[in-house]
mmCIF file of N, CA and C in Angstrom:
data_model
loop_
_atom_site.group_PDB
_atom_site.id
_atom_site.type_symbol
_atom_site.label_atom_id
_atom_site.label_comp_id
_atom_site.label_asym_id
_atom_site.label_seq_id
_atom_site.Cartn_x
_atom_site.Cartn_y
_atom_site.Cartn_z
ATOM 1 N N MET A 1 104.266 90.208 125.112
ATOM 2 C CA MET A 1 104.396 90.243 123.670
ATOM 3 C C MET A 1 105.375 89.159 123.226
ATOM 4 N N THR A 2 105.093 88.662 122.071
ATOM 5 C CA THR A 2 105.962 87.614 121.548
ATOM 6 C C THR A 2 107.191 88.232 120.899
ATOM 7 N N PRO A 3 108.258 87.497 120.777
ATOM 8 C CA PRO A 3 109.470 88.028 120.148
ATOM 9 C C PRO A 3 109.253 88.460 118.701
ATOM 10 N N GLU A 4 108.328 87.821 117.980
ATOM 11 C CA GLU A 4 108.068 88.202 116.584
ATOM 12 C C GLU A 4 107.455 89.604 116.510
ATOM 13 N N ILE A 5 106.551 89.890 117.433
ATOM 14 C CA ILE A 5 105.912 91.214 117.457
ATOM 15 C C ILE A 5 106.939 92.285 117.820
ATOM 16 N N MET A 6 107.765 92.007 118.805
ATOM 17 C CA MET A 6 108.807 92.968 119.196
ATOM 18 C C MET A 6 109.775 93.213 118.045
ATOM 19 N N GLN A 7 110.110 92.173 117.328
ATOM 20 C CA GLN A 7 111.033 92.311 116.201
ATOM 21 C C GLN A 7 110.380 93.137 115.084
ATOM 22 N N ALA A 8 109.102 92.951 114.847
ATOM 23 C CA ALA A 8 108.381 93.723 113.824
ATOM 24 C C ALA A 8 108.325 95.199 114.209
ATOM 25 N N ILE A 9 108.095 95.462 115.487
ATOM 26 C CA ILE A 9 108.060 96.859 115.956
ATOM 27 C C ILE A 9 109.435 97.505 115.803
ATOM 28 N N GLN A 10 110.465 96.786 116.183
ATOM 29 C CA GLN A 10 111.820 97.327 116.074
ATOM 30 C C GLN A 10 112.214 97.550 114.618
ATOM 31 N N ALA A 11 111.724 96.740 113.718
ATOM 32 C CA ALA A 11 112.056 96.888 112.300
ATOM 33 C C ALA A 11 111.278 98.027 111.643
ATOM 34 N N SER A 12 110.107 98.362 112.155
ATOM 35 C CA SER A 12 109.273 99.364 111.500
ATOM 36 C C SER A 12 109.433 100.777 112.055
ATOM 37 N N TRP A 13 110.031 100.965 113.212
ATOM 38 C CA TRP A 13 110.111 102.324 113.767
ATOM 39 C C TRP A 13 110.953 103.264 112.910
ATOM 40 N N PRO A 14 112.014 102.846 112.197
ATOM 41 C CA PRO A 14 112.715 103.802 111.328
ATOM 42 C C PRO A 14 111.831 104.346 110.204
ATOM 43 N N ILE A 15 110.937 103.511 109.683
ATOM 44 C CA ILE A 15 110.032 103.961 108.623
ATOM 45 C C ILE A 15 109.049 104.983 109.178
ATOM 46 N N VAL A 16 108.541 104.744 110.361
ATOM 47 C CA VAL A 16 107.625 105.697 111.005
ATOM 48 C C VAL A 16 108.350 107.011 111.284
ATOM 49 N N LEU A 17 109.570 106.930 111.769
ATOM 50 C CA LEU A 17 110.369 108.132 112.034
ATOM 51 C C LEU A 17 110.616 108.923 110.752
ATOM 52 N N MET A 18 110.908 108.234 109.659
ATOM 53 C CA MET A 18 111.112 108.927 108.383
ATOM 54 C C MET A 18 109.824 109.613 107.933
ATOM 55 N N GLY A 19 108.686 108.993 108.170
ATOM 56 C CA GLY A 19 107.400 109.606 107.825
ATOM 57 C C GLY A 19 107.159 110.883 108.614
ATOM 58 N N VAL A 20 107.475 110.870 109.899
ATOM 59 C CA VAL A 20 107.300 112.055 110.745
ATOM 60 C C VAL A 20 108.245 113.171 110.288
ATOM 61 N N ILE A 21 109.487 112.818 110.001
ATOM 62 C CA ILE A 21 110.452 113.813 109.527
ATOM 63 C C ILE A 21 110.000 114.388 108.193
ATOM 64 N N PHE A 22 109.540 113.547 107.293
ATOM 65 C CA PHE A 22 109.030 114.004 106.002
ATOM 66 C C PHE A 22 107.893 115.001 106.189
ATOM 67 N N TYR A 23 106.988 114.705 107.101
ATOM 68 C CA TYR A 23 105.854 115.594 107.348
ATOM 69 C C TYR A 23 106.318 116.971 107.814
ATOM 70 N N PHE A 24 107.209 117.011 108.805
ATOM 71 C CA PHE A 24 107.613 118.294 109.377
ATOM 72 C C PHE A 24 108.591 119.071 108.510
ATOM 73 N N LEU A 25 109.392 118.411 107.707
ATOM 74 C CA LEU A 25 110.383 119.118 106.896
ATOM 75 C C LEU A 25 109.890 119.463 105.493
ATOM 76 N N LEU A 26 108.966 118.689 104.956
ATOM 77 C CA LEU A 26 108.547 118.929 103.577
ATOM 78 C C LEU A 26 107.068 119.288 103.439
ATOM 79 N N TYR A 27 106.197 118.430 103.906
ATOM 80 C CA TYR A 27 104.775 118.603 103.659
ATOM 81 C C TYR A 27 104.181 119.821 104.356
ATOM 82 N N ARG A 28 104.430 119.951 105.642
ATOM 83 C CA ARG A 28 103.833 121.035 106.428
ATOM 84 C C ARG A 28 104.263 122.424 105.953
ATOM 85 N N PRO A 29 105.577 122.683 105.731
ATOM 86 C CA PRO A 29 105.961 124.006 105.232
ATOM 87 C C PRO A 29 105.389 124.312 103.843
ATOM 88 N N GLN A 30 105.323 123.300 102.986
ATOM 89 C CA GLN A 30 104.774 123.520 101.655
ATOM 90 C C GLN A 30 103.292 123.865 101.735
ATOM 91 N N LYS A 31 102.572 123.204 102.605
ATOM 92 C CA LYS A 31 101.153 123.481 102.782
ATOM 93 C C LYS A 31 100.930 124.903 103.293
ATOM 94 N N LYS A 32 101.768 125.357 104.236
ATOM 95 C CA LYS A 32 101.658 126.726 104.748
ATOM 96 C C LYS A 32 101.938 127.745 103.649
ATOM 97 N N GLU A 33 102.928 127.482 102.809
ATOM 98 C CA GLU A 33 103.267 128.395 101.713
ATOM 99 C C GLU A 33 102.124 128.462 100.703
ATOM 100 N N GLN A 34 101.508 127.342 100.393
ATOM 101 C CA GLN A 34 100.362 127.336 99.485
ATOM 102 C C GLN A 34 99.205 128.139 100.061
ATOM 103 N N GLN A 35 98.977 128.016 101.347
ATOM 104 C CA GLN A 35 97.894 128.765 101.984
ATOM 105 C C GLN A 35 98.198 130.264 101.973
ATOM 106 N N ARG A 36 99.452 130.643 102.242
ATOM 107 C CA ARG A 36 99.837 132.052 102.217
ATOM 108 C C ARG A 36 99.667 132.633 100.814
ATOM 109 N N ARG A 37 100.073 131.886 99.800
ATOM 110 C CA ARG A 37 99.961 132.353 98.409
ATOM 111 C C ARG A 37 98.498 132.502 98.003
ATOM 112 N N LYS A 38 97.646 131.553 98.407
ATOM 113 C CA LYS A 38 96.224 131.642 98.082
ATOM 114 C C LYS A 38 95.616 132.889 98.714
ATOM 115 N N GLU A 39 95.966 133.173 99.960
ATOM 116 C CA GLU A 39 95.470 134.378 100.627
ATOM 117 C C GLU A 39 95.951 135.633 99.899
ATOM 118 N N LEU A 40 97.199 135.646 99.463
ATOM 119 C CA LEU A 40 97.738 136.793 98.723
ATOM 120 C C LEU A 40 96.932 137.027 97.459
ATOM 121 N N LEU A 41 96.707 135.975 96.680
ATOM 122 C CA LEU A 41 95.988 136.128 95.413
ATOM 123 C C LEU A 41 94.520 136.479 95.632
ATOM 124 N N ASP A 42 93.910 135.974 96.689
ATOM 125 C CA ASP A 42 92.504 136.283 96.973
ATOM 126 C C ASP A 42 92.320 137.712 97.471
ATOM 127 N N ASN A 43 93.350 138.310 98.071
ATOM 128 C CA ASN A 43 93.226 139.637 98.669
ATOM 129 C C ASN A 43 93.827 140.744 97.815
ATOM 130 N N LEU A 44 94.072 140.496 96.535
ATOM 131 C CA LEU A 44 94.582 141.558 95.669
ATOM 132 C C LEU A 44 93.525 142.639 95.518
ATOM 133 N N LYS A 45 93.984 143.892 95.510
ATOM 134 C CA LYS A 45 93.074 145.024 95.395
ATOM 135 C C LYS A 45 93.605 146.007 94.356
ATOM 136 N N LYS A 46 92.704 146.749 93.796
ATOM 137 C CA LYS A 46 93.055 147.787 92.838
ATOM 138 C C LYS A 46 93.939 148.826 93.530
ATOM 139 N N GLY A 47 95.013 149.224 92.880
ATOM 140 C CA GLY A 47 95.927 150.205 93.446
ATOM 141 C C GLY A 47 97.107 149.594 94.175
ATOM 142 N N ALA A 48 97.106 148.277 94.364
ATOM 143 C CA ALA A 48 98.216 147.620 95.068
ATOM 144 C C ALA A 48 99.436 147.544 94.156
ATOM 145 N N ARG A 49 100.608 147.756 94.733
ATOM 146 C CA ARG A 49 101.869 147.619 93.993
ATOM 147 C C ARG A 49 102.293 146.159 94.090
ATOM 148 N N VAL A 50 102.572 145.537 92.950
ATOM 149 C CA VAL A 50 102.921 144.123 92.926
ATOM 150 C C VAL A 50 104.183 143.901 92.100
ATOM 151 N N VAL A 51 104.766 142.726 92.318
ATOM 152 C CA VAL A 51 105.876 142.248 91.513
ATOM 153 C C VAL A 51 105.433 140.915 90.939
ATOM 154 N N THR A 52 105.559 140.755 89.622
ATOM 155 C CA THR A 52 105.160 139.497 89.002
ATOM 156 C C THR A 52 106.257 138.459 89.188
ATOM 157 N N ILE A 53 105.948 137.202 88.889
ATOM 158 C CA ILE A 53 106.960 136.163 88.998
ATOM 159 C C ILE A 53 108.046 136.343 87.946
ATOM 160 N N GLY A 54 107.783 137.159 86.940
ATOM 161 C CA GLY A 54 108.785 137.474 85.924
ATOM 162 C C GLY A 54 109.638 138.676 86.293
ATOM 163 N N GLY A 55 109.329 139.314 87.419
ATOM 164 C CA GLY A 55 110.129 140.433 87.893
ATOM 165 C C GLY A 55 109.644 141.803 87.445
ATOM 166 N N ILE A 56 108.444 141.898 86.906
ATOM 167 C CA ILE A 56 107.896 143.176 86.459
ATOM 168 C C ILE A 56 107.165 143.838 87.625
ATOM 169 N N TYR A 57 107.501 145.105 87.877
ATOM 170 C CA TYR A 57 106.855 145.895 88.924
ATOM 171 C C TYR A 57 105.706 146.673 88.303
ATOM 172 N N GLY A 58 104.585 146.741 89.023
ATOM 173 C CA GLY A 58 103.466 147.501 88.505
ATOM 174 C C GLY A 58 102.413 147.743 89.561
ATOM 175 N N THR A 59 101.386 148.499 89.154
ATOM 176 C CA THR A 59 100.259 148.822 90.021
ATOM 177 C C THR A 59 99.001 148.227 89.412
ATOM 178 N N ILE A 60 98.217 147.552 90.215
ATOM 179 C CA ILE A 60 96.988 146.922 89.720
ATOM 180 C C ILE A 60 95.973 147.999 89.360
ATOM 181 N N THR A 61 95.458 147.909 88.119
ATOM 182 C CA THR A 61 94.436 148.858 87.685
ATOM 183 C C THR A 61 93.078 148.192 87.503
ATOM 184 N N ALA A 62 93.069 146.873 87.272
ATOM 185 C CA ALA A 62 91.802 146.149 87.111
ATOM 186 C C ALA A 62 92.008 144.693 87.517
ATOM 187 N N LEU A 63 90.935 144.113 88.023
ATOM 188 C CA LEU A 63 90.960 142.711 88.462
ATOM 189 C C LEU A 63 89.776 141.971 87.872
ATOM 190 N N SER A 64 90.006 140.727 87.497
ATOM 191 C CA SER A 64 88.905 139.829 87.167
ATOM 192 C C SER A 64 89.176 138.520 87.900
ATOM 193 N N GLU A 65 88.346 137.528 87.661
ATOM 194 C CA GLU A 65 88.508 136.272 88.388
ATOM 195 C C GLU A 65 89.829 135.585 88.047
ATOM 196 N N LYS A 66 90.252 135.663 86.781
ATOM 197 C CA LYS A 66 91.458 134.945 86.361
ATOM 198 C C LYS A 66 92.606 135.852 85.938
ATOM 199 N N THR A 67 92.347 137.115 85.687
ATOM 200 C CA THR A 67 93.408 138.012 85.205
ATOM 201 C C THR A 67 93.526 139.275 86.060
ATOM 202 N N VAL A 68 94.683 139.903 85.924
ATOM 203 C CA VAL A 68 94.967 141.169 86.594
ATOM 204 C C VAL A 68 95.577 142.091 85.545
ATOM 205 N N THR A 69 95.125 143.325 85.512
ATOM 206 C CA THR A 69 95.736 144.309 84.627
ATOM 207 C C THR A 69 96.610 145.209 85.480
ATOM 208 N N ILE A 70 97.888 145.301 85.102
ATOM 209 C CA ILE A 70 98.813 146.132 85.865
ATOM 210 C C ILE A 70 99.375 147.225 84.970
ATOM 211 N N LYS A 71 99.575 148.388 85.588
ATOM 212 C CA LYS A 71 100.185 149.526 84.901
ATOM 213 C C LYS A 71 101.672 149.473 85.222
ATOM 214 N N ILE A 72 102.499 149.344 84.176
ATOM 215 C CA ILE A 72 103.937 149.226 84.396
ATOM 216 C C ILE A 72 104.683 150.499 84.019
ATOM 217 N N ALA A 73 104.043 151.395 83.269
ATOM 218 C CA ALA A 73 104.614 152.699 82.914
ATOM 219 C C ALA A 73 103.459 153.592 82.487
ATOM 220 N N ASP A 74 103.743 154.866 82.233
ATOM 221 C CA ASP A 74 102.692 155.766 81.761
ATOM 222 C C ASP A 74 102.134 155.230 80.449
ATOM 223 N N LYS A 75 100.823 155.105 80.376
ATOM 224 C CA LYS A 75 100.093 154.632 79.205
ATOM 225 C C LYS A 75 100.461 153.212 78.779
ATOM 226 N N VAL A 76 101.028 152.427 79.700
ATOM 227 C CA VAL A 76 101.361 151.033 79.392
ATOM 228 C C VAL A 76 100.733 150.134 80.452
ATOM 229 N N GLU A 77 99.733 149.363 80.020
ATOM 230 C CA GLU A 77 99.083 148.417 80.919
ATOM 231 C C GLU A 77 99.197 147.026 80.309
ATOM 232 N N VAL A 78 99.421 146.047 81.179
ATOM 233 C CA VAL A 78 99.593 144.666 80.755
ATOM 234 C C VAL A 78 98.591 143.799 81.499
ATOM 235 N N GLU A 79 97.941 142.907 80.752
ATOM 236 C CA GLU A 79 97.020 141.966 81.386
ATOM 237 C C GLU A 79 97.778 140.657 81.602
ATOM 238 N N ILE A 80 97.785 140.203 82.859
ATOM 239 C CA ILE A 80 98.505 138.979 83.207
ATOM 240 C C ILE A 80 97.570 138.030 83.944
ATOM 241 N N SER A 81 97.980 136.799 84.033
ATOM 242 C CA SER A 81 97.234 135.823 84.823
ATOM 243 C C SER A 81 97.346 136.190 86.299
ATOM 244 N N ARG A 82 96.300 135.944 87.031
ATOM 245 C CA ARG A 82 96.315 136.258 88.465
ATOM 246 C C ARG A 82 97.415 135.486 89.189
ATOM 247 N N THR A 83 97.683 134.261 88.735
ATOM 248 C CA THR A 83 98.724 133.447 89.361
ATOM 249 C C THR A 83 100.133 133.931 89.043
ATOM 250 N N ALA A 84 100.277 134.865 88.103
ATOM 251 C CA ALA A 84 101.592 135.404 87.769
ATOM 252 C C ALA A 84 102.049 136.480 88.750
ATOM 253 N N VAL A 85 101.167 136.881 89.670
ATOM 254 C CA VAL A 85 101.555 137.849 90.693
ATOM 255 C C VAL A 85 102.412 137.115 91.721
ATOM 256 N N GLY A 86 103.637 137.595 91.915
ATOM 257 C CA GLY A 86 104.554 136.939 92.830
ATOM 258 C C GLY A 86 104.436 137.425 94.258
ATOM 259 N N GLN A 87 104.360 138.745 94.435
ATOM 260 C CA GLN A 87 104.288 139.291 95.782
ATOM 261 C C GLN A 87 103.796 140.726 95.744
ATOM 262 N N LEU A 88 103.335 141.185 96.889
ATOM 263 C CA LEU A 88 102.976 142.600 97.032
ATOM 264 C C LEU A 88 104.237 143.397 97.327
ATOM 265 N N GLN A 89 104.359 144.530 96.670
ATOM 266 C CA GLN A 89 105.509 145.386 96.949
ATOM 267 C C GLN A 89 105.242 146.254 98.168
ATOM 268 N N SER A 90 104.037 146.769 98.262
ATOM 269 C CA SER A 90 103.655 147.586 99.412
ATOM 270 C C SER A 90 102.140 147.559 99.537
ATOM 271 N N GLN A 91 101.634 148.227 100.535
ATOM 272 C CA GLN A 91 100.198 148.270 100.755
ATOM 273 C C GLN A 91 99.532 149.172 99.720
ATOM 274 N N PRO A 92 98.253 148.924 99.385
ATOM 275 C CA PRO A 92 97.540 149.757 98.423
ATOM 276 C C PRO A 92 97.418 151.206 98.908
ATOM 277 N N LYS A 93 97.468 152.121 97.971
ATOM 278 C CA LYS A 93 97.286 153.539 98.305
ATOM 279 C C LYS A 93 95.818 153.876 98.164
ATOM 280 N N GLU A 94 95.242 154.423 99.197
ATOM 281 C CA GLU A 94 93.814 154.765 99.194
ATOM 282 C C GLU A 94 93.651 156.212 98.829
#
């Protein structure tokens, strides 16, 4: 190899290393979190206890493609966007 090629390789390896670090520290974990969230939203079921991203606890009473209706108190039901569901509180009661 010529000295110019060796010098180019030596100058570019820090950029390649930064790309690898970026992938493992930022991109890959974010992609896994997006996949986990998509699975959560796709697997919502009637009767599941959920917590919204706003901190409201409730039980799912109805589902549609884009919305979820949750019961937050006796005779109080709220229709929210499906993406507003933050997490499952517990498993659905059958």
